[in-house]
Amino acid sequence: MSSQKTMVGKVNADVLSFTVGKDAVLDRELVDADCIGTAAHVTMLQRLSVKPSLFSIKERDDVIAELVEIMRRGRKGQFKILASDQDVHLAVERTLTKKLGDVGKRIHTARSRNDQVAVDLRLYAKEELLGLLLDSVELSSVLLSFAKKHKMWPMVGRTHLQPAMPSTVGLWASAHAESLLDDISCLESAYQLNDRCPLGSAAGYGVPLAIDRELTSKLLNFAEPIHNVLYASNARGKCESVIVASLSQVMLSLSRLSEDMILYSMPEFAYFKLPAELCTGSSIMPQKKNPDVLELVRAKVARVLADSTAITGILKGLPGGYNRDLQEIKEPFMESMQTTRASVKIMIDMVKSLKADKKALHAAFTPEVFAADRALELVAEGASFRDSYNQVRDDLESLQVDDLGAAMLKRTHLGAGAGLDIDFLMKRSKEVGVKVKRTRVRYYAAISKLLGTKYSDLSI
Ligand code: ARG
């Protein structure tokens, strides 16, 4: 049986390839996070008052300079993770040791790959969630602008997809926006849960050395360390699961929005027109302009839901302490994050260039849309609602299309067509945007300080 040498002993070649799985590829996404986590760890070790000291200031600076170099190469796709490394953690240690000799060999003092990968995934999630939050805020704001622009444009309100009551484009678009604002709250609460540092939990049981977990947490700009080291280990997967649940909510909102846009841009409805440049054609039918983007978003919702199920499925029945099963969560976690981010981004473009057609919107109003309005008119004349309802139902033929403008203006109560407070929703959206931007500035400042170089400019 052939075996392969790794930094942590000889491993059967087939076992190595099976256990590494996709990590050598997926971990490329964690190069930044692994280097940042390592920078915090080495800074903490350098400040420990143990004799002999673990790292001098110069040695710490050398390690950090090398970590920054690895990040630069990683961003250019030039940092290699070999199968014999198994993962990004040992690839970074190998590189540090090659460059710095003995100093590199000391980097793994008082840590385990278990707490390394846990902190890496939290740093990855921090960065991605901040980006996703900002994009989701933009999508909500684009929807609200569309709502504002077409605030009182009449649109048939539907239940069961059947014509139901008079409504407006403003109501339609801002309903989607408010849904996203709720999803944004879910993302924010997932962000908060993620914002706790597992570093220093080592293999899940701490280390026989007075390491400073508060310090590493602070250096990485986490709100606080996870208190219990065993829980810090067990929280891996749980944290991803909560995040992906919040992503699922975003995707479910996009699913409904995509489906509405597909439906209402069908020629049979024609309420909306999708911009030609955001549609795709057919290889045989020259006239075609298909809403492929929206269809793919609709399909990708299922993938994110499946990722969520995969993650909770892996977690269910796991005993406490690290188990290799957790590695298998990485792929659905990253996939759902990237899928959600790409979907929100493309939906911003779709909504930005969406056009409404007033004539088609008006033409859709058939007399029965006013049935409930008519019954309520009879109520205003003194009849009970049920008698009025029966009277209208017995004489549906006599219903007529009402004055659309007047019908809209009658709906003045909170949140109805003429009672919509779009500015209120816009304010909420803007507030989150400002808050997230501030959080990101603070995060980047902390990481830049840790690395001694401007973090956000590294790729230039
Ligand atoms: N790639 C591994 C993972 O994602 C890193 C941790 C390995 N730890 C271990 N005890 N084998 O879980």
GROMACS .gro file of C-alpha atoms and ligand atoms in nm:
model
  472
    1MET     CA    1   0.000   0.000   0.000
    2SER     CA    2   0.147   0.333  -0.098
    3SER     CA    3   0.168   0.593   0.172
    4GLN     CA    4   0.239   0.961   0.154
    5LYS     CA    5   0.443   1.178   0.386
    6THR     CA    6   0.259   1.471   0.542
    7MET     CA    7   0.359   1.723   0.808
    8VAL     CA    8   0.166   1.518   1.058
    9GLY     CA    9   0.293   1.168   0.975
   10LYS     CA   10   0.263   0.912   0.698
   11VAL     CA   11  -0.085   0.846   0.562
   12ASN     CA   12  -0.209   0.583   0.319
   13ALA     CA   13  -0.237   0.761  -0.018
   14ASP     CA   14  -0.601   0.663  -0.075
   15VAL     CA   15  -0.696   0.759   0.278
   16LEU     CA   16  -0.520   1.092   0.234
   17SER     CA   17  -0.699   1.168  -0.089
   18PHE     CA   18  -1.036   1.060   0.055
   19THR     CA   19  -0.998   1.256   0.379
   20VAL     CA   20  -0.866   1.570   0.212
   21GLY     CA   21  -1.163   1.556  -0.023
   22LYS     CA   22  -1.222   1.902  -0.168
   23ASP     CA   23  -1.040   2.085   0.110
   24ALA     CA   24  -0.732   2.162  -0.098
   25VAL     CA   25  -0.961   2.358  -0.333
   26LEU     CA   26  -1.217   2.497  -0.087
   27ASP     CA   27  -0.948   2.614   0.153
   28ARG     CA   28  -0.820   2.858  -0.110
   29GLU     CA   29  -1.112   3.071   0.005
   30LEU     CA   30  -0.971   3.059   0.358
   31VAL     CA   31  -0.615   3.177   0.289
   32ASP     CA   32  -0.685   3.533   0.407
   33ALA     CA   33  -0.874   3.416   0.714
   34ASP     CA   34  -0.611   3.160   0.809
   35CYS     CA   35  -0.333   3.420   0.785
   36ILE     CA   36  -0.533   3.676   0.984
   37GLY     CA   37  -0.613   3.419   1.255
   38THR     CA   38  -0.247   3.318   1.264
   39ALA     CA   39  -0.140   3.683   1.292
   40ALA     CA   40  -0.360   3.723   1.600
   41HIS     CA   41  -0.233   3.398   1.747
   42VAL     CA   42   0.136   3.486   1.705
   43THR     CA   43   0.077   3.837   1.842
   44MET     CA   44  -0.084   3.686   2.151
   45LEU     CA   45   0.197   3.429   2.192
   46GLN     CA   46   0.457   3.705   2.163
   47ARG     CA   47   0.289   3.900   2.443
   48LEU     CA   48   0.268   3.600   2.679
   49SER     CA   49   0.496   3.639   2.974
   50VAL     CA   50   0.650   3.292   2.970
   51LYS     CA   51   1.020   3.211   3.000
   52PRO     CA   52   1.174   3.138   2.761
   53SER     CA   53   0.953   3.363   2.548
   54LEU     CA   54   0.779   3.197   2.255
   55PHE     CA   55   0.833   3.476   2.000
   56SER     CA   56   1.035   3.797   2.011
   57ILE     CA   57   0.880   4.110   1.865
   58LYS     CA   58   1.108   4.077   1.563
   59GLU     CA   59   1.006   3.715   1.512
   60ARG     CA   60   0.639   3.807   1.536
   61ASP     CA   61   0.691   4.084   1.280
   62ASP     CA   62   0.870   3.841   1.048
   63VAL     CA   63   0.582   3.593   1.076
   64ILE     CA   64   0.326   3.862   1.005
   65ALA     CA   65   0.521   3.996   0.705
   66GLU     CA   66   0.531   3.644   0.566
   67LEU     CA   67   0.159   3.598   0.632
   68VAL     CA   68   0.086   3.918   0.438
   69GLU     CA   69   0.296   3.782   0.153
   70ILE     CA   70   0.096   3.457   0.157
   71MET     CA   71  -0.227   3.660   0.146
   72ARG     CA   72  -0.097   3.856  -0.154
   73ARG     CA   73  -0.010   3.535  -0.336
   74GLY     CA   74  -0.341   3.382  -0.235
   75ARG     CA   75  -0.532   3.670  -0.389
   76LYS     CA   76  -0.344   3.620  -0.714
   77GLY     CA   77  -0.420   3.248  -0.705
   78GLN     CA   78  -0.053   3.173  -0.651
   79PHE     CA   79  -0.061   3.016  -0.306
   80LYS     CA   80  -0.054   2.638  -0.339
   81ILE     CA   81  -0.228   2.400  -0.103
   82LEU     CA   82  -0.083   2.056  -0.172
   83ALA     CA   83  -0.262   1.730  -0.105
   84SER     CA   84   0.018   1.649   0.137
   85ASP     CA   85  -0.064   1.970   0.328
   86GLN     CA   86  -0.420   1.837   0.370
   87ASP     CA   87  -0.554   2.188   0.422
   88VAL     CA   88  -0.475   2.559   0.428
   89HIS     CA   89  -0.361   2.543   0.791
   90LEU     CA   90  -0.068   2.311   0.728
   91ALA     CA   91   0.008   2.479   0.393
   92VAL     CA   92   0.057   2.809   0.578
   93GLU     CA   93   0.271   2.641   0.846
   94ARG     CA   94   0.481   2.469   0.578
   95THR     CA   95   0.537   2.799   0.399
   96LEU     CA   96   0.625   2.986   0.719
   97THR     CA   97   0.871   2.711   0.815
   98LYS     CA   98   1.029   2.711   0.470
   99LYS     CA   99   1.079   3.087   0.486
  100LEU     CA  100   1.151   3.139   0.855
  101GLY     CA  101   1.288   2.802   0.969
  102ASP     CA  102   1.253   2.737   1.339
  103VAL     CA  103   1.022   3.036   1.392
  104GLY     CA  104   0.770   2.877   1.156
  105LYS     CA  105   0.786   2.553   1.348
  106ARG     CA  106   0.672   2.734   1.664
  107ILE     CA  107   0.356   2.880   1.517
  108HIS     CA  108   0.131   2.587   1.608
  109THR     CA  109   0.211   2.623   1.981
  110ALA     CA  110  -0.111   2.616   2.185
  111ARG     CA  111  -0.353   2.572   1.898
  112SER     CA  112  -0.511   2.297   1.692
  113ARG     CA  113  -0.641   2.289   1.340
  114ASN     CA  114  -0.981   2.251   1.505
  115ASP     CA  115  -0.984   2.602   1.649
  116GLN     CA  116  -0.798   2.732   1.342
  117VAL     CA  117  -1.062   2.618   1.098
  118ALA     CA  118  -1.338   2.735   1.333
  119VAL     CA  119  -1.195   3.087   1.346
  120ASP     CA  120  -1.121   3.084   0.972
  121LEU     CA  121  -1.481   3.005   0.890
  122ARG     CA  122  -1.604   3.279   1.123
  123LEU     CA  123  -1.372   3.534   0.961
  124TYR     CA  124  -1.482   3.417   0.616
  125ALA     CA  125  -1.846   3.451   0.725
  126LYS     CA  126  -1.784   3.798   0.871
  127GLU     CA  127  -1.648   3.929   0.542
  128GLU     CA  128  -1.913   3.760   0.330
  129LEU     CA  129  -2.204   3.855   0.554
  130LEU     CA  130  -2.099   4.220   0.557
  131GLY     CA  131  -2.086   4.216   0.176
  132LEU     CA  132  -2.418   4.036   0.151
  133LEU     CA  133  -2.582   4.274   0.397
  134LEU     CA  134  -2.472   4.573   0.191
  135ASP     CA  135  -2.597   4.415  -0.132
  136SER     CA  136  -2.928   4.318   0.029
  137VAL     CA  137  -2.969   4.673   0.156
  138GLU     CA  138  -2.909   4.796  -0.199
  139LEU     CA  139  -3.166   4.554  -0.339
  140SER     CA  140  -3.422   4.670  -0.083
  141SER     CA  141  -3.348   5.029  -0.172
  142VAL     CA  142  -3.377   4.965  -0.547
  143LEU     CA  143  -3.714   4.796  -0.486
  144LEU     CA  144  -3.827   5.091  -0.275
  145SER     CA  145  -3.726   5.339  -0.547
  146PHE     CA  146  -3.929   5.137  -0.796
  147ALA     CA  147  -4.219   5.139  -0.548
  148LYS     CA  148  -4.191   5.514  -0.502
  149LYS     CA  149  -4.176   5.585  -0.874
  150HIS     CA  150  -4.490   5.377  -0.939
  151LYS     CA  151  -4.651   5.433  -0.604
  152MET     CA  152  -5.013   5.479  -0.716
  153TRP     CA  153  -4.997   5.290  -1.046
  154PRO     CA  154  -5.294   5.053  -1.031
  155MET     CA  155  -5.215   4.680  -1.032
  156VAL     CA  156  -5.465   4.400  -0.983
  157GLY     CA  157  -5.407   4.240  -0.646
  158ARG     CA  158  -5.425   3.863  -0.664
  159THR     CA  159  -5.490   3.576  -0.427
  160HIS     CA  160  -5.459   3.218  -0.556
  161LEU     CA  161  -5.328   3.406  -0.864
  162GLN     CA  162  -5.691   3.500  -0.936
  163PRO     CA  163  -5.795   3.867  -0.957
  164ALA     CA  164  -5.884   3.977  -0.603
  165MET     CA  165  -5.881   4.350  -0.522
  166PRO     CA  166  -5.747   4.678  -0.654
  167SER     CA  167  -5.384   4.728  -0.561
  168THR     CA  168  -5.079   4.925  -0.673
  169VAL     CA  169  -4.732   4.868  -0.811
  170GLY     CA  170  -4.606   5.057  -0.508
  171LEU     CA  171  -4.765   4.801  -0.280
  172TRP     CA  172  -4.622   4.512  -0.482
  173ALA     CA  173  -4.265   4.640  -0.493
  174SER     CA  174  -4.245   4.762  -0.135
  175ALA     CA  175  -4.386   4.429  -0.011
  176HIS     CA  176  -4.081   4.261  -0.163
  177ALA     CA  177  -3.859   4.528  -0.009
  178GLU     CA  178  -4.006   4.483   0.338
  179SER     CA  179  -3.959   4.107   0.309
  180LEU     CA  180  -3.591   4.167   0.236
  181LEU     CA  181  -3.567   4.404   0.531
  182ASP     CA  182  -3.686   4.120   0.754
  183ASP     CA  183  -3.427   3.889   0.596
  184ILE     CA  184  -3.167   4.155   0.665
  185SER     CA  185  -3.264   4.134   1.034
  186CYS     CA  186  -3.207   3.757   1.017
  187LEU     CA  187  -2.866   3.815   0.854
  188GLU     CA  188  -2.777   4.068   1.122
  189SER     CA  189  -2.866   3.829   1.398
  190ALA     CA  190  -2.664   3.551   1.229
  191TYR     CA  191  -2.378   3.802   1.204
  192GLN     CA  192  -2.401   3.865   1.577
  193LEU     CA  193  -2.392   3.495   1.658
  194ASN     CA  194  -2.093   3.453   1.428
  195ASP     CA  195  -1.915   3.748   1.589
  196ARG     CA  196  -1.764   3.541   1.874
  197CYS     CA  197  -1.414   3.403   1.867
  198PRO     CA  198  -1.341   3.029   1.905
  199LEU     CA  199  -0.963   3.075   1.885
  200GLY     CA  200  -0.768   2.928   2.174
  201SER     CA  201  -1.011   2.644   2.228
  202ALA     CA  202  -0.744   2.432   2.055
  203ALA     CA  203  -0.867   2.076   2.005
  204GLY     CA  204  -1.174   2.160   2.214
  205TYR     CA  205  -1.026   2.128   2.562
  206GLY     CA  206  -0.798   2.432   2.592
  207VAL     CA  207  -0.422   2.407   2.653
  208PRO     CA  208  -0.198   2.380   2.959
  209LEU     CA  209  -0.066   2.732   2.902
  210ALA     CA  210  -0.216   3.065   3.015
  211ILE     CA  211  -0.302   3.190   2.667
  212ASP     CA  212  -0.500   3.514   2.633
  213ARG     CA  213  -0.823   3.441   2.448
  214GLU     CA  214  -0.962   3.787   2.521
  215LEU     CA  215  -0.666   3.937   2.338
  216THR     CA  216  -0.695   3.727   2.022
  217SER     CA  217  -1.068   3.797   2.014
  218LYS     CA  218  -1.002   4.170   2.041
  219LEU     CA  219  -0.722   4.168   1.783
  220LEU     CA  220  -0.961   4.004   1.537
  221ASN     CA  221  -1.237   4.253   1.622
  222PHE     CA  222  -1.477   3.988   1.747
  223ALA     CA  223  -1.738   4.106   1.997
  224GLU     CA  224  -1.611   3.850   2.251
  225PRO     CA  225  -1.459   3.502   2.276
  226ILE     CA  226  -1.692   3.202   2.292
  227HIS     CA  227  -1.672   3.126   2.663
  228ASN     CA  228  -1.656   2.747   2.696
  229VAL     CA  229  -1.377   2.586   2.491
  230LEU     CA  230  -1.568   2.264   2.429
  231TYR     CA  231  -1.866   2.465   2.311
  232ALA     CA  232  -1.630   2.668   2.091
  233SER     CA  233  -1.554   2.340   1.917
  234ASN     CA  234  -1.916   2.219   1.915
  235ALA     CA  235  -2.035   2.554   1.777
  236ARG     CA  236  -1.870   2.473   1.446
  237GLY     CA  237  -2.148   2.377   1.211
  238LYS     CA  238  -2.412   2.526   1.439
  239CYS     CA  239  -2.292   2.871   1.344
  240GLU     CA  240  -2.287   2.784   0.972
  241SER     CA  241  -2.631   2.633   1.007
  242VAL     CA  242  -2.777   2.953   1.153
  243ILE     CA  243  -2.609   3.160   0.882
  244VAL     CA  244  -2.739   2.938   0.602
  245ALA     CA  245  -3.088   2.952   0.756
  246SER     CA  246  -3.071   3.331   0.720
  247LEU     CA  247  -2.944   3.293   0.363
  248SER     CA  248  -3.241   3.066   0.294
  249GLN     CA  249  -3.474   3.346   0.397
  250VAL     CA  250  -3.305   3.586   0.156
  251MET     CA  251  -3.332   3.327  -0.119
  252LEU     CA  252  -3.699   3.258  -0.043
  253SER     CA  253  -3.769   3.629  -0.085
  254LEU     CA  254  -3.580   3.627  -0.415
  255SER     CA  255  -3.776   3.319  -0.521
  256ARG     CA  256  -4.105   3.501  -0.481
  257LEU     CA  257  -3.972   3.815  -0.646
  258SER     CA  258  -3.832   3.621  -0.943
  259GLU     CA  259  -4.152   3.426  -0.987
  260ASP     CA  260  -4.363   3.743  -0.977
  261MET     CA  261  -4.134   3.907  -1.230
  262ILE     CA  262  -4.143   3.606  -1.462
  263LEU     CA  263  -4.520   3.586  -1.440
  264TYR     CA  264  -4.601   3.954  -1.477
  265SER     CA  265  -4.363   4.000  -1.767
  266MET     CA  266  -4.533   3.724  -1.969
  267PRO     CA  267  -4.699   3.884  -2.274
  268GLU     CA  268  -5.035   3.764  -2.137
  269PHE     CA  269  -4.987   3.996  -1.839
  270ALA     CA  270  -4.724   4.243  -1.969
  271TYR     CA  271  -4.739   4.452  -1.650
  272PHE     CA  272  -4.362   4.462  -1.654
  273LYS     CA  273  -4.095   4.453  -1.917
  274LEU     CA  274  -3.758   4.296  -1.852
  275PRO     CA  275  -3.468   4.476  -2.014
  276ALA     CA  276  -3.355   4.293  -2.329
  277GLU     CA  277  -2.991   4.308  -2.223
  278LEU     CA  278  -3.071   4.110  -1.910
  279CYS     CA  279  -3.260   3.839  -2.100
  280THR     CA  280  -3.119   3.564  -2.318
  281GLY     CA  281  -3.221   3.443  -2.663
  282SER     CA  282  -3.294   3.108  -2.821
  283SER     CA  283  -3.080   2.919  -3.072
  284ILE     CA  284  -3.384   2.837  -3.288
  285MET     CA  285  -3.653   3.098  -3.217
  286PRO     CA  286  -3.529   3.438  -3.327
  287GLN     CA  287  -3.794   3.633  -3.137
  288LYS     CA  288  -3.712   3.495  -2.793
  289LYS     CA  289  -3.617   3.704  -2.494
  290ASN     CA  290  -3.618   3.466  -2.202
  291PRO     CA  291  -3.600   3.545  -1.830
  292ASP     CA  292  -3.322   3.291  -1.769
  293VAL     CA  293  -3.168   3.495  -1.489
  294LEU     CA  294  -3.490   3.487  -1.289
  295GLU     CA  295  -3.539   3.117  -1.359
  296LEU     CA  296  -3.188   3.040  -1.239
  297VAL     CA  297  -3.237   3.246  -0.924
  298ARG     CA  298  -3.561   3.053  -0.864
  299ALA     CA  299  -3.372   2.724  -0.904
  300LYS     CA  300  -3.078   2.832  -0.690
  301VAL     CA  301  -3.318   2.883  -0.399
  302ALA     CA  302  -3.357   2.504  -0.394
  303ARG     CA  303  -2.981   2.459  -0.382
  304VAL     CA  304  -2.944   2.686  -0.081
  305LEU     CA  305  -3.230   2.506   0.094
  306ALA     CA  306  -3.057   2.176   0.014
  307ASP     CA  307  -2.728   2.312   0.153
  308SER     CA  308  -2.909   2.402   0.471
  309THR     CA  309  -3.052   2.051   0.495
  310ALA     CA  310  -2.709   1.899   0.426
  311ILE     CA  311  -2.557   2.100   0.711
  312THR     CA  312  -2.821   2.017   0.970
  313GLY     CA  313  -2.817   1.654   0.851
  314ILE     CA  314  -2.443   1.632   0.919
  315LEU     CA  315  -2.486   1.794   1.261
  316LYS     CA  316  -2.768   1.571   1.373
  317GLY     CA  317  -2.640   1.284   1.586
  318LEU     CA  318  -2.282   1.415   1.612
  319PRO     CA  319  -2.126   1.358   1.952
  320GLY     CA  320  -1.954   1.647   2.132
  321GLY     CA  321  -1.594   1.734   2.055
  322TYR     CA  322  -1.438   1.763   1.710
  323ASN     CA  323  -1.543   1.508   1.450
  324ARG     CA  324  -1.417   1.505   1.092
  325ASP     CA  325  -1.778   1.510   0.972
  326LEU     CA  326  -1.761   1.887   1.027
  327GLN     CA  327  -1.526   1.925   0.732
  328GLU     CA  328  -1.811   1.816   0.505
  329ILE     CA  329  -2.010   2.126   0.608
  330LYS     CA  330  -1.758   2.357   0.446
  331GLU     CA  331  -1.875   2.301   0.089
  332PRO     CA  332  -2.252   2.356   0.137
  333PHE     CA  333  -2.171   2.653   0.359
  334MET     CA  334  -1.948   2.822   0.103
  335GLU     CA  335  -2.171   2.727  -0.187
  336SER     CA  336  -2.481   2.873  -0.025
  337MET     CA  337  -2.296   3.191   0.064
  338GLN     CA  338  -2.163   3.242  -0.289
  339THR     CA  339  -2.497   3.147  -0.448
  340THR     CA  340  -2.688   3.392  -0.232
  341ARG     CA  341  -2.440   3.671  -0.293
  342ALA     CA  342  -2.448   3.621  -0.671
  343SER     CA  343  -2.829   3.601  -0.673
  344VAL     CA  344  -2.877   3.923  -0.475
  345LYS     CA  345  -2.626   4.104  -0.698
  346ILE     CA  346  -2.796   4.003  -1.023
  347MET     CA  347  -3.140   4.087  -0.882
  348ILE     CA  348  -3.020   4.443  -0.816
  349ASP     CA  349  -2.955   4.479  -1.191
  350MET     CA  350  -3.285   4.315  -1.280
  351VAL     CA  351  -3.496   4.543  -1.060
  352LYS     CA  352  -3.296   4.853  -1.152
  353SER     CA  353  -3.388   4.815  -1.517
  354LEU     CA  354  -3.743   4.683  -1.473
  355LYS     CA  355  -4.008   4.883  -1.660
  356ALA     CA  356  -4.378   4.899  -1.576
  357ASP     CA  357  -4.647   4.931  -1.844
  358LYS     CA  358  -4.936   5.150  -1.732
  359LYS     CA  359  -5.168   5.047  -2.015
  360ALA     CA  360  -5.129   4.676  -1.949
  361LEU     CA  361  -5.170   4.730  -1.575
  362HIS     CA  362  -5.498   4.919  -1.637
  363ALA     CA  363  -5.625   4.669  -1.892
  364ALA     CA  364  -5.605   4.386  -1.637
  365PHE     CA  365  -5.880   4.538  -1.424
  366THR     CA  366  -6.200   4.340  -1.475
  367PRO     CA  367  -6.526   4.431  -1.298
  368GLU     CA  368  -6.506   4.148  -1.040
  369VAL     CA  369  -6.190   4.309  -0.895
  370PHE     CA  370  -6.429   4.564  -0.741
  371ALA     CA  371  -6.668   4.314  -0.582
  372ALA     CA  372  -6.538   4.357  -0.227
  373ASP     CA  373  -6.517   4.734  -0.272
  374ARG     CA  374  -6.882   4.739  -0.380
  375ALA     CA  375  -6.987   4.533  -0.079
  376LEU     CA  376  -6.809   4.780   0.148
  377GLU     CA  377  -6.988   5.068  -0.024
  378LEU     CA  378  -7.316   4.903   0.071
  379VAL     CA  379  -7.188   4.871   0.428
  380ALA     CA  380  -7.125   5.246   0.422
  381GLU     CA  381  -7.491   5.286   0.330
  382GLY     CA  382  -7.589   5.099   0.646
  383ALA     CA  383  -7.620   4.730   0.547
  384SER     CA  384  -7.440   4.451   0.734
  385PHE     CA  385  -7.130   4.315   0.561
  386ARG     CA  386  -7.274   3.964   0.506
  387ASP     CA  387  -7.595   4.098   0.349
  388SER     CA  388  -7.390   4.328   0.125
  389TYR     CA  389  -7.160   4.040   0.030
  390ASN     CA  390  -7.459   3.824  -0.069
  391GLN     CA  391  -7.617   4.106  -0.264
  392VAL     CA  392  -7.299   4.162  -0.468
  393ARG     CA  393  -7.239   3.790  -0.520
  394ASP     CA  394  -7.599   3.744  -0.651
  395ASP     CA  395  -7.549   4.022  -0.904
  396LEU     CA  396  -7.184   4.001  -1.014
  397GLU     CA  397  -7.283   4.093  -1.373
  398SER     CA  398  -7.376   4.446  -1.274
  399LEU     CA  399  -7.027   4.523  -1.140
  400GLN     CA  400  -6.826   4.777  -1.335
  401VAL     CA  401  -6.466   4.883  -1.350
  402ASP     CA  402  -6.453   5.168  -1.106
  403ASP     CA  403  -6.253   5.486  -1.134
  404LEU     CA  404  -5.910   5.330  -1.068
  405GLY     CA  405  -5.754   5.642  -0.919
  406ALA     CA  406  -6.045   5.686  -0.679
  407ALA     CA  407  -6.039   5.318  -0.580
  408MET     CA  408  -5.668   5.346  -0.494
  409LEU     CA  409  -5.715   5.663  -0.294
  410LYS     CA  410  -5.973   5.498  -0.070
  411ARG     CA  411  -5.709   5.268   0.079
  412THR     CA  412  -5.559   5.512   0.320
  413HIS     CA  413  -5.493   5.308   0.631
  414LEU     CA  414  -5.144   5.206   0.743
  415GLY     CA  415  -4.961   4.999   0.485
  416ALA     CA  416  -5.238   4.997   0.222
  417GLY     CA  417  -5.196   5.143  -0.129
  418ALA     CA  418  -5.258   5.506  -0.034
  419GLY     CA  419  -5.127   5.460   0.320
  420LEU     CA  420  -4.785   5.332   0.223
  421ASP     CA  421  -4.496   5.497   0.400
  422ILE     CA  422  -4.215   5.415   0.161
  423ASP     CA  423  -3.985   5.672   0.320
  424PHE     CA  424  -4.017   5.488   0.650
  425LEU     CA  425  -3.897   5.165   0.488
  426MET     CA  426  -3.622   5.356   0.306
  427LYS     CA  427  -3.506   5.497   0.637
  428ARG     CA  428  -3.480   5.147   0.784
  429SER     CA  429  -3.285   5.029   0.482
  430LYS     CA  430  -3.046   5.327   0.498
  431GLU     CA  431  -2.990   5.284   0.871
  432VAL     CA  432  -2.880   4.923   0.828
  433GLY     CA  433  -2.652   5.027   0.541
  434VAL     CA  434  -2.481   5.291   0.755
  435LYS     CA  435  -2.447   5.047   1.047
  436VAL     CA  436  -2.296   4.772   0.830
  437LYS     CA  437  -2.054   5.011   0.661
  438ARG     CA  438  -1.936   5.133   1.001
  439THR     CA  439  -1.890   4.775   1.121
  440ARG     CA  440  -1.683   4.698   0.815
  441VAL     CA  441  -1.466   5.007   0.858
  442ARG     CA  442  -1.398   4.905   1.218
  443TYR     CA  443  -1.322   4.547   1.116
  444TYR     CA  444  -1.084   4.648   0.837
  445ALA     CA  445  -0.910   4.897   1.069
  446ALA     CA  446  -0.852   4.626   1.331
  447ILE     CA  447  -0.716   4.380   1.076
  448SER     CA  448  -0.498   4.646   0.913
  449LYS     CA  449  -0.354   4.728   1.256
  450LEU     CA  450  -0.289   4.361   1.326
  451LEU     CA  451  -0.116   4.308   0.990
  452GLY     CA  452   0.064   4.644   0.987
  453THR     CA  453  -0.063   4.707   0.635
  454LYS     CA  454  -0.387   4.826   0.482
  455TYR     CA  455  -0.597   4.512   0.467
  456SER     CA  456  -0.849   4.625   0.207
  457ASP     CA  457  -0.570   4.720  -0.039
  458LEU     CA  458  -0.382   4.392  -0.025
  459SER     CA  459  -0.489   4.267  -0.365
  460ILE     CA  460  -0.360   4.576  -0.548
  461ARG     N1  461  -0.986   2.024   0.728
  461ARG     C1  462  -1.022   1.998   0.862
  461ARG     C2  463  -1.169   2.038   0.886
  461ARG     O1  464  -1.221   2.110   0.809
  461ARG     C3  465  -0.933   2.073   0.955
  461ARG     C4  466  -0.935   2.023   1.095
  461ARG     C5  467  -0.865   1.892   1.105
  461ARG     N2  468  -0.868   1.841   1.238
  461ARG     C6  469  -0.852   1.713   1.268
  461ARG     N3  470  -0.859   1.680   1.392
  461ARG     N4  471  -0.834   1.621   1.174
  461ARG     O2  472  -1.229   1.996   0.980
   0.00000   0.00000   0.00000
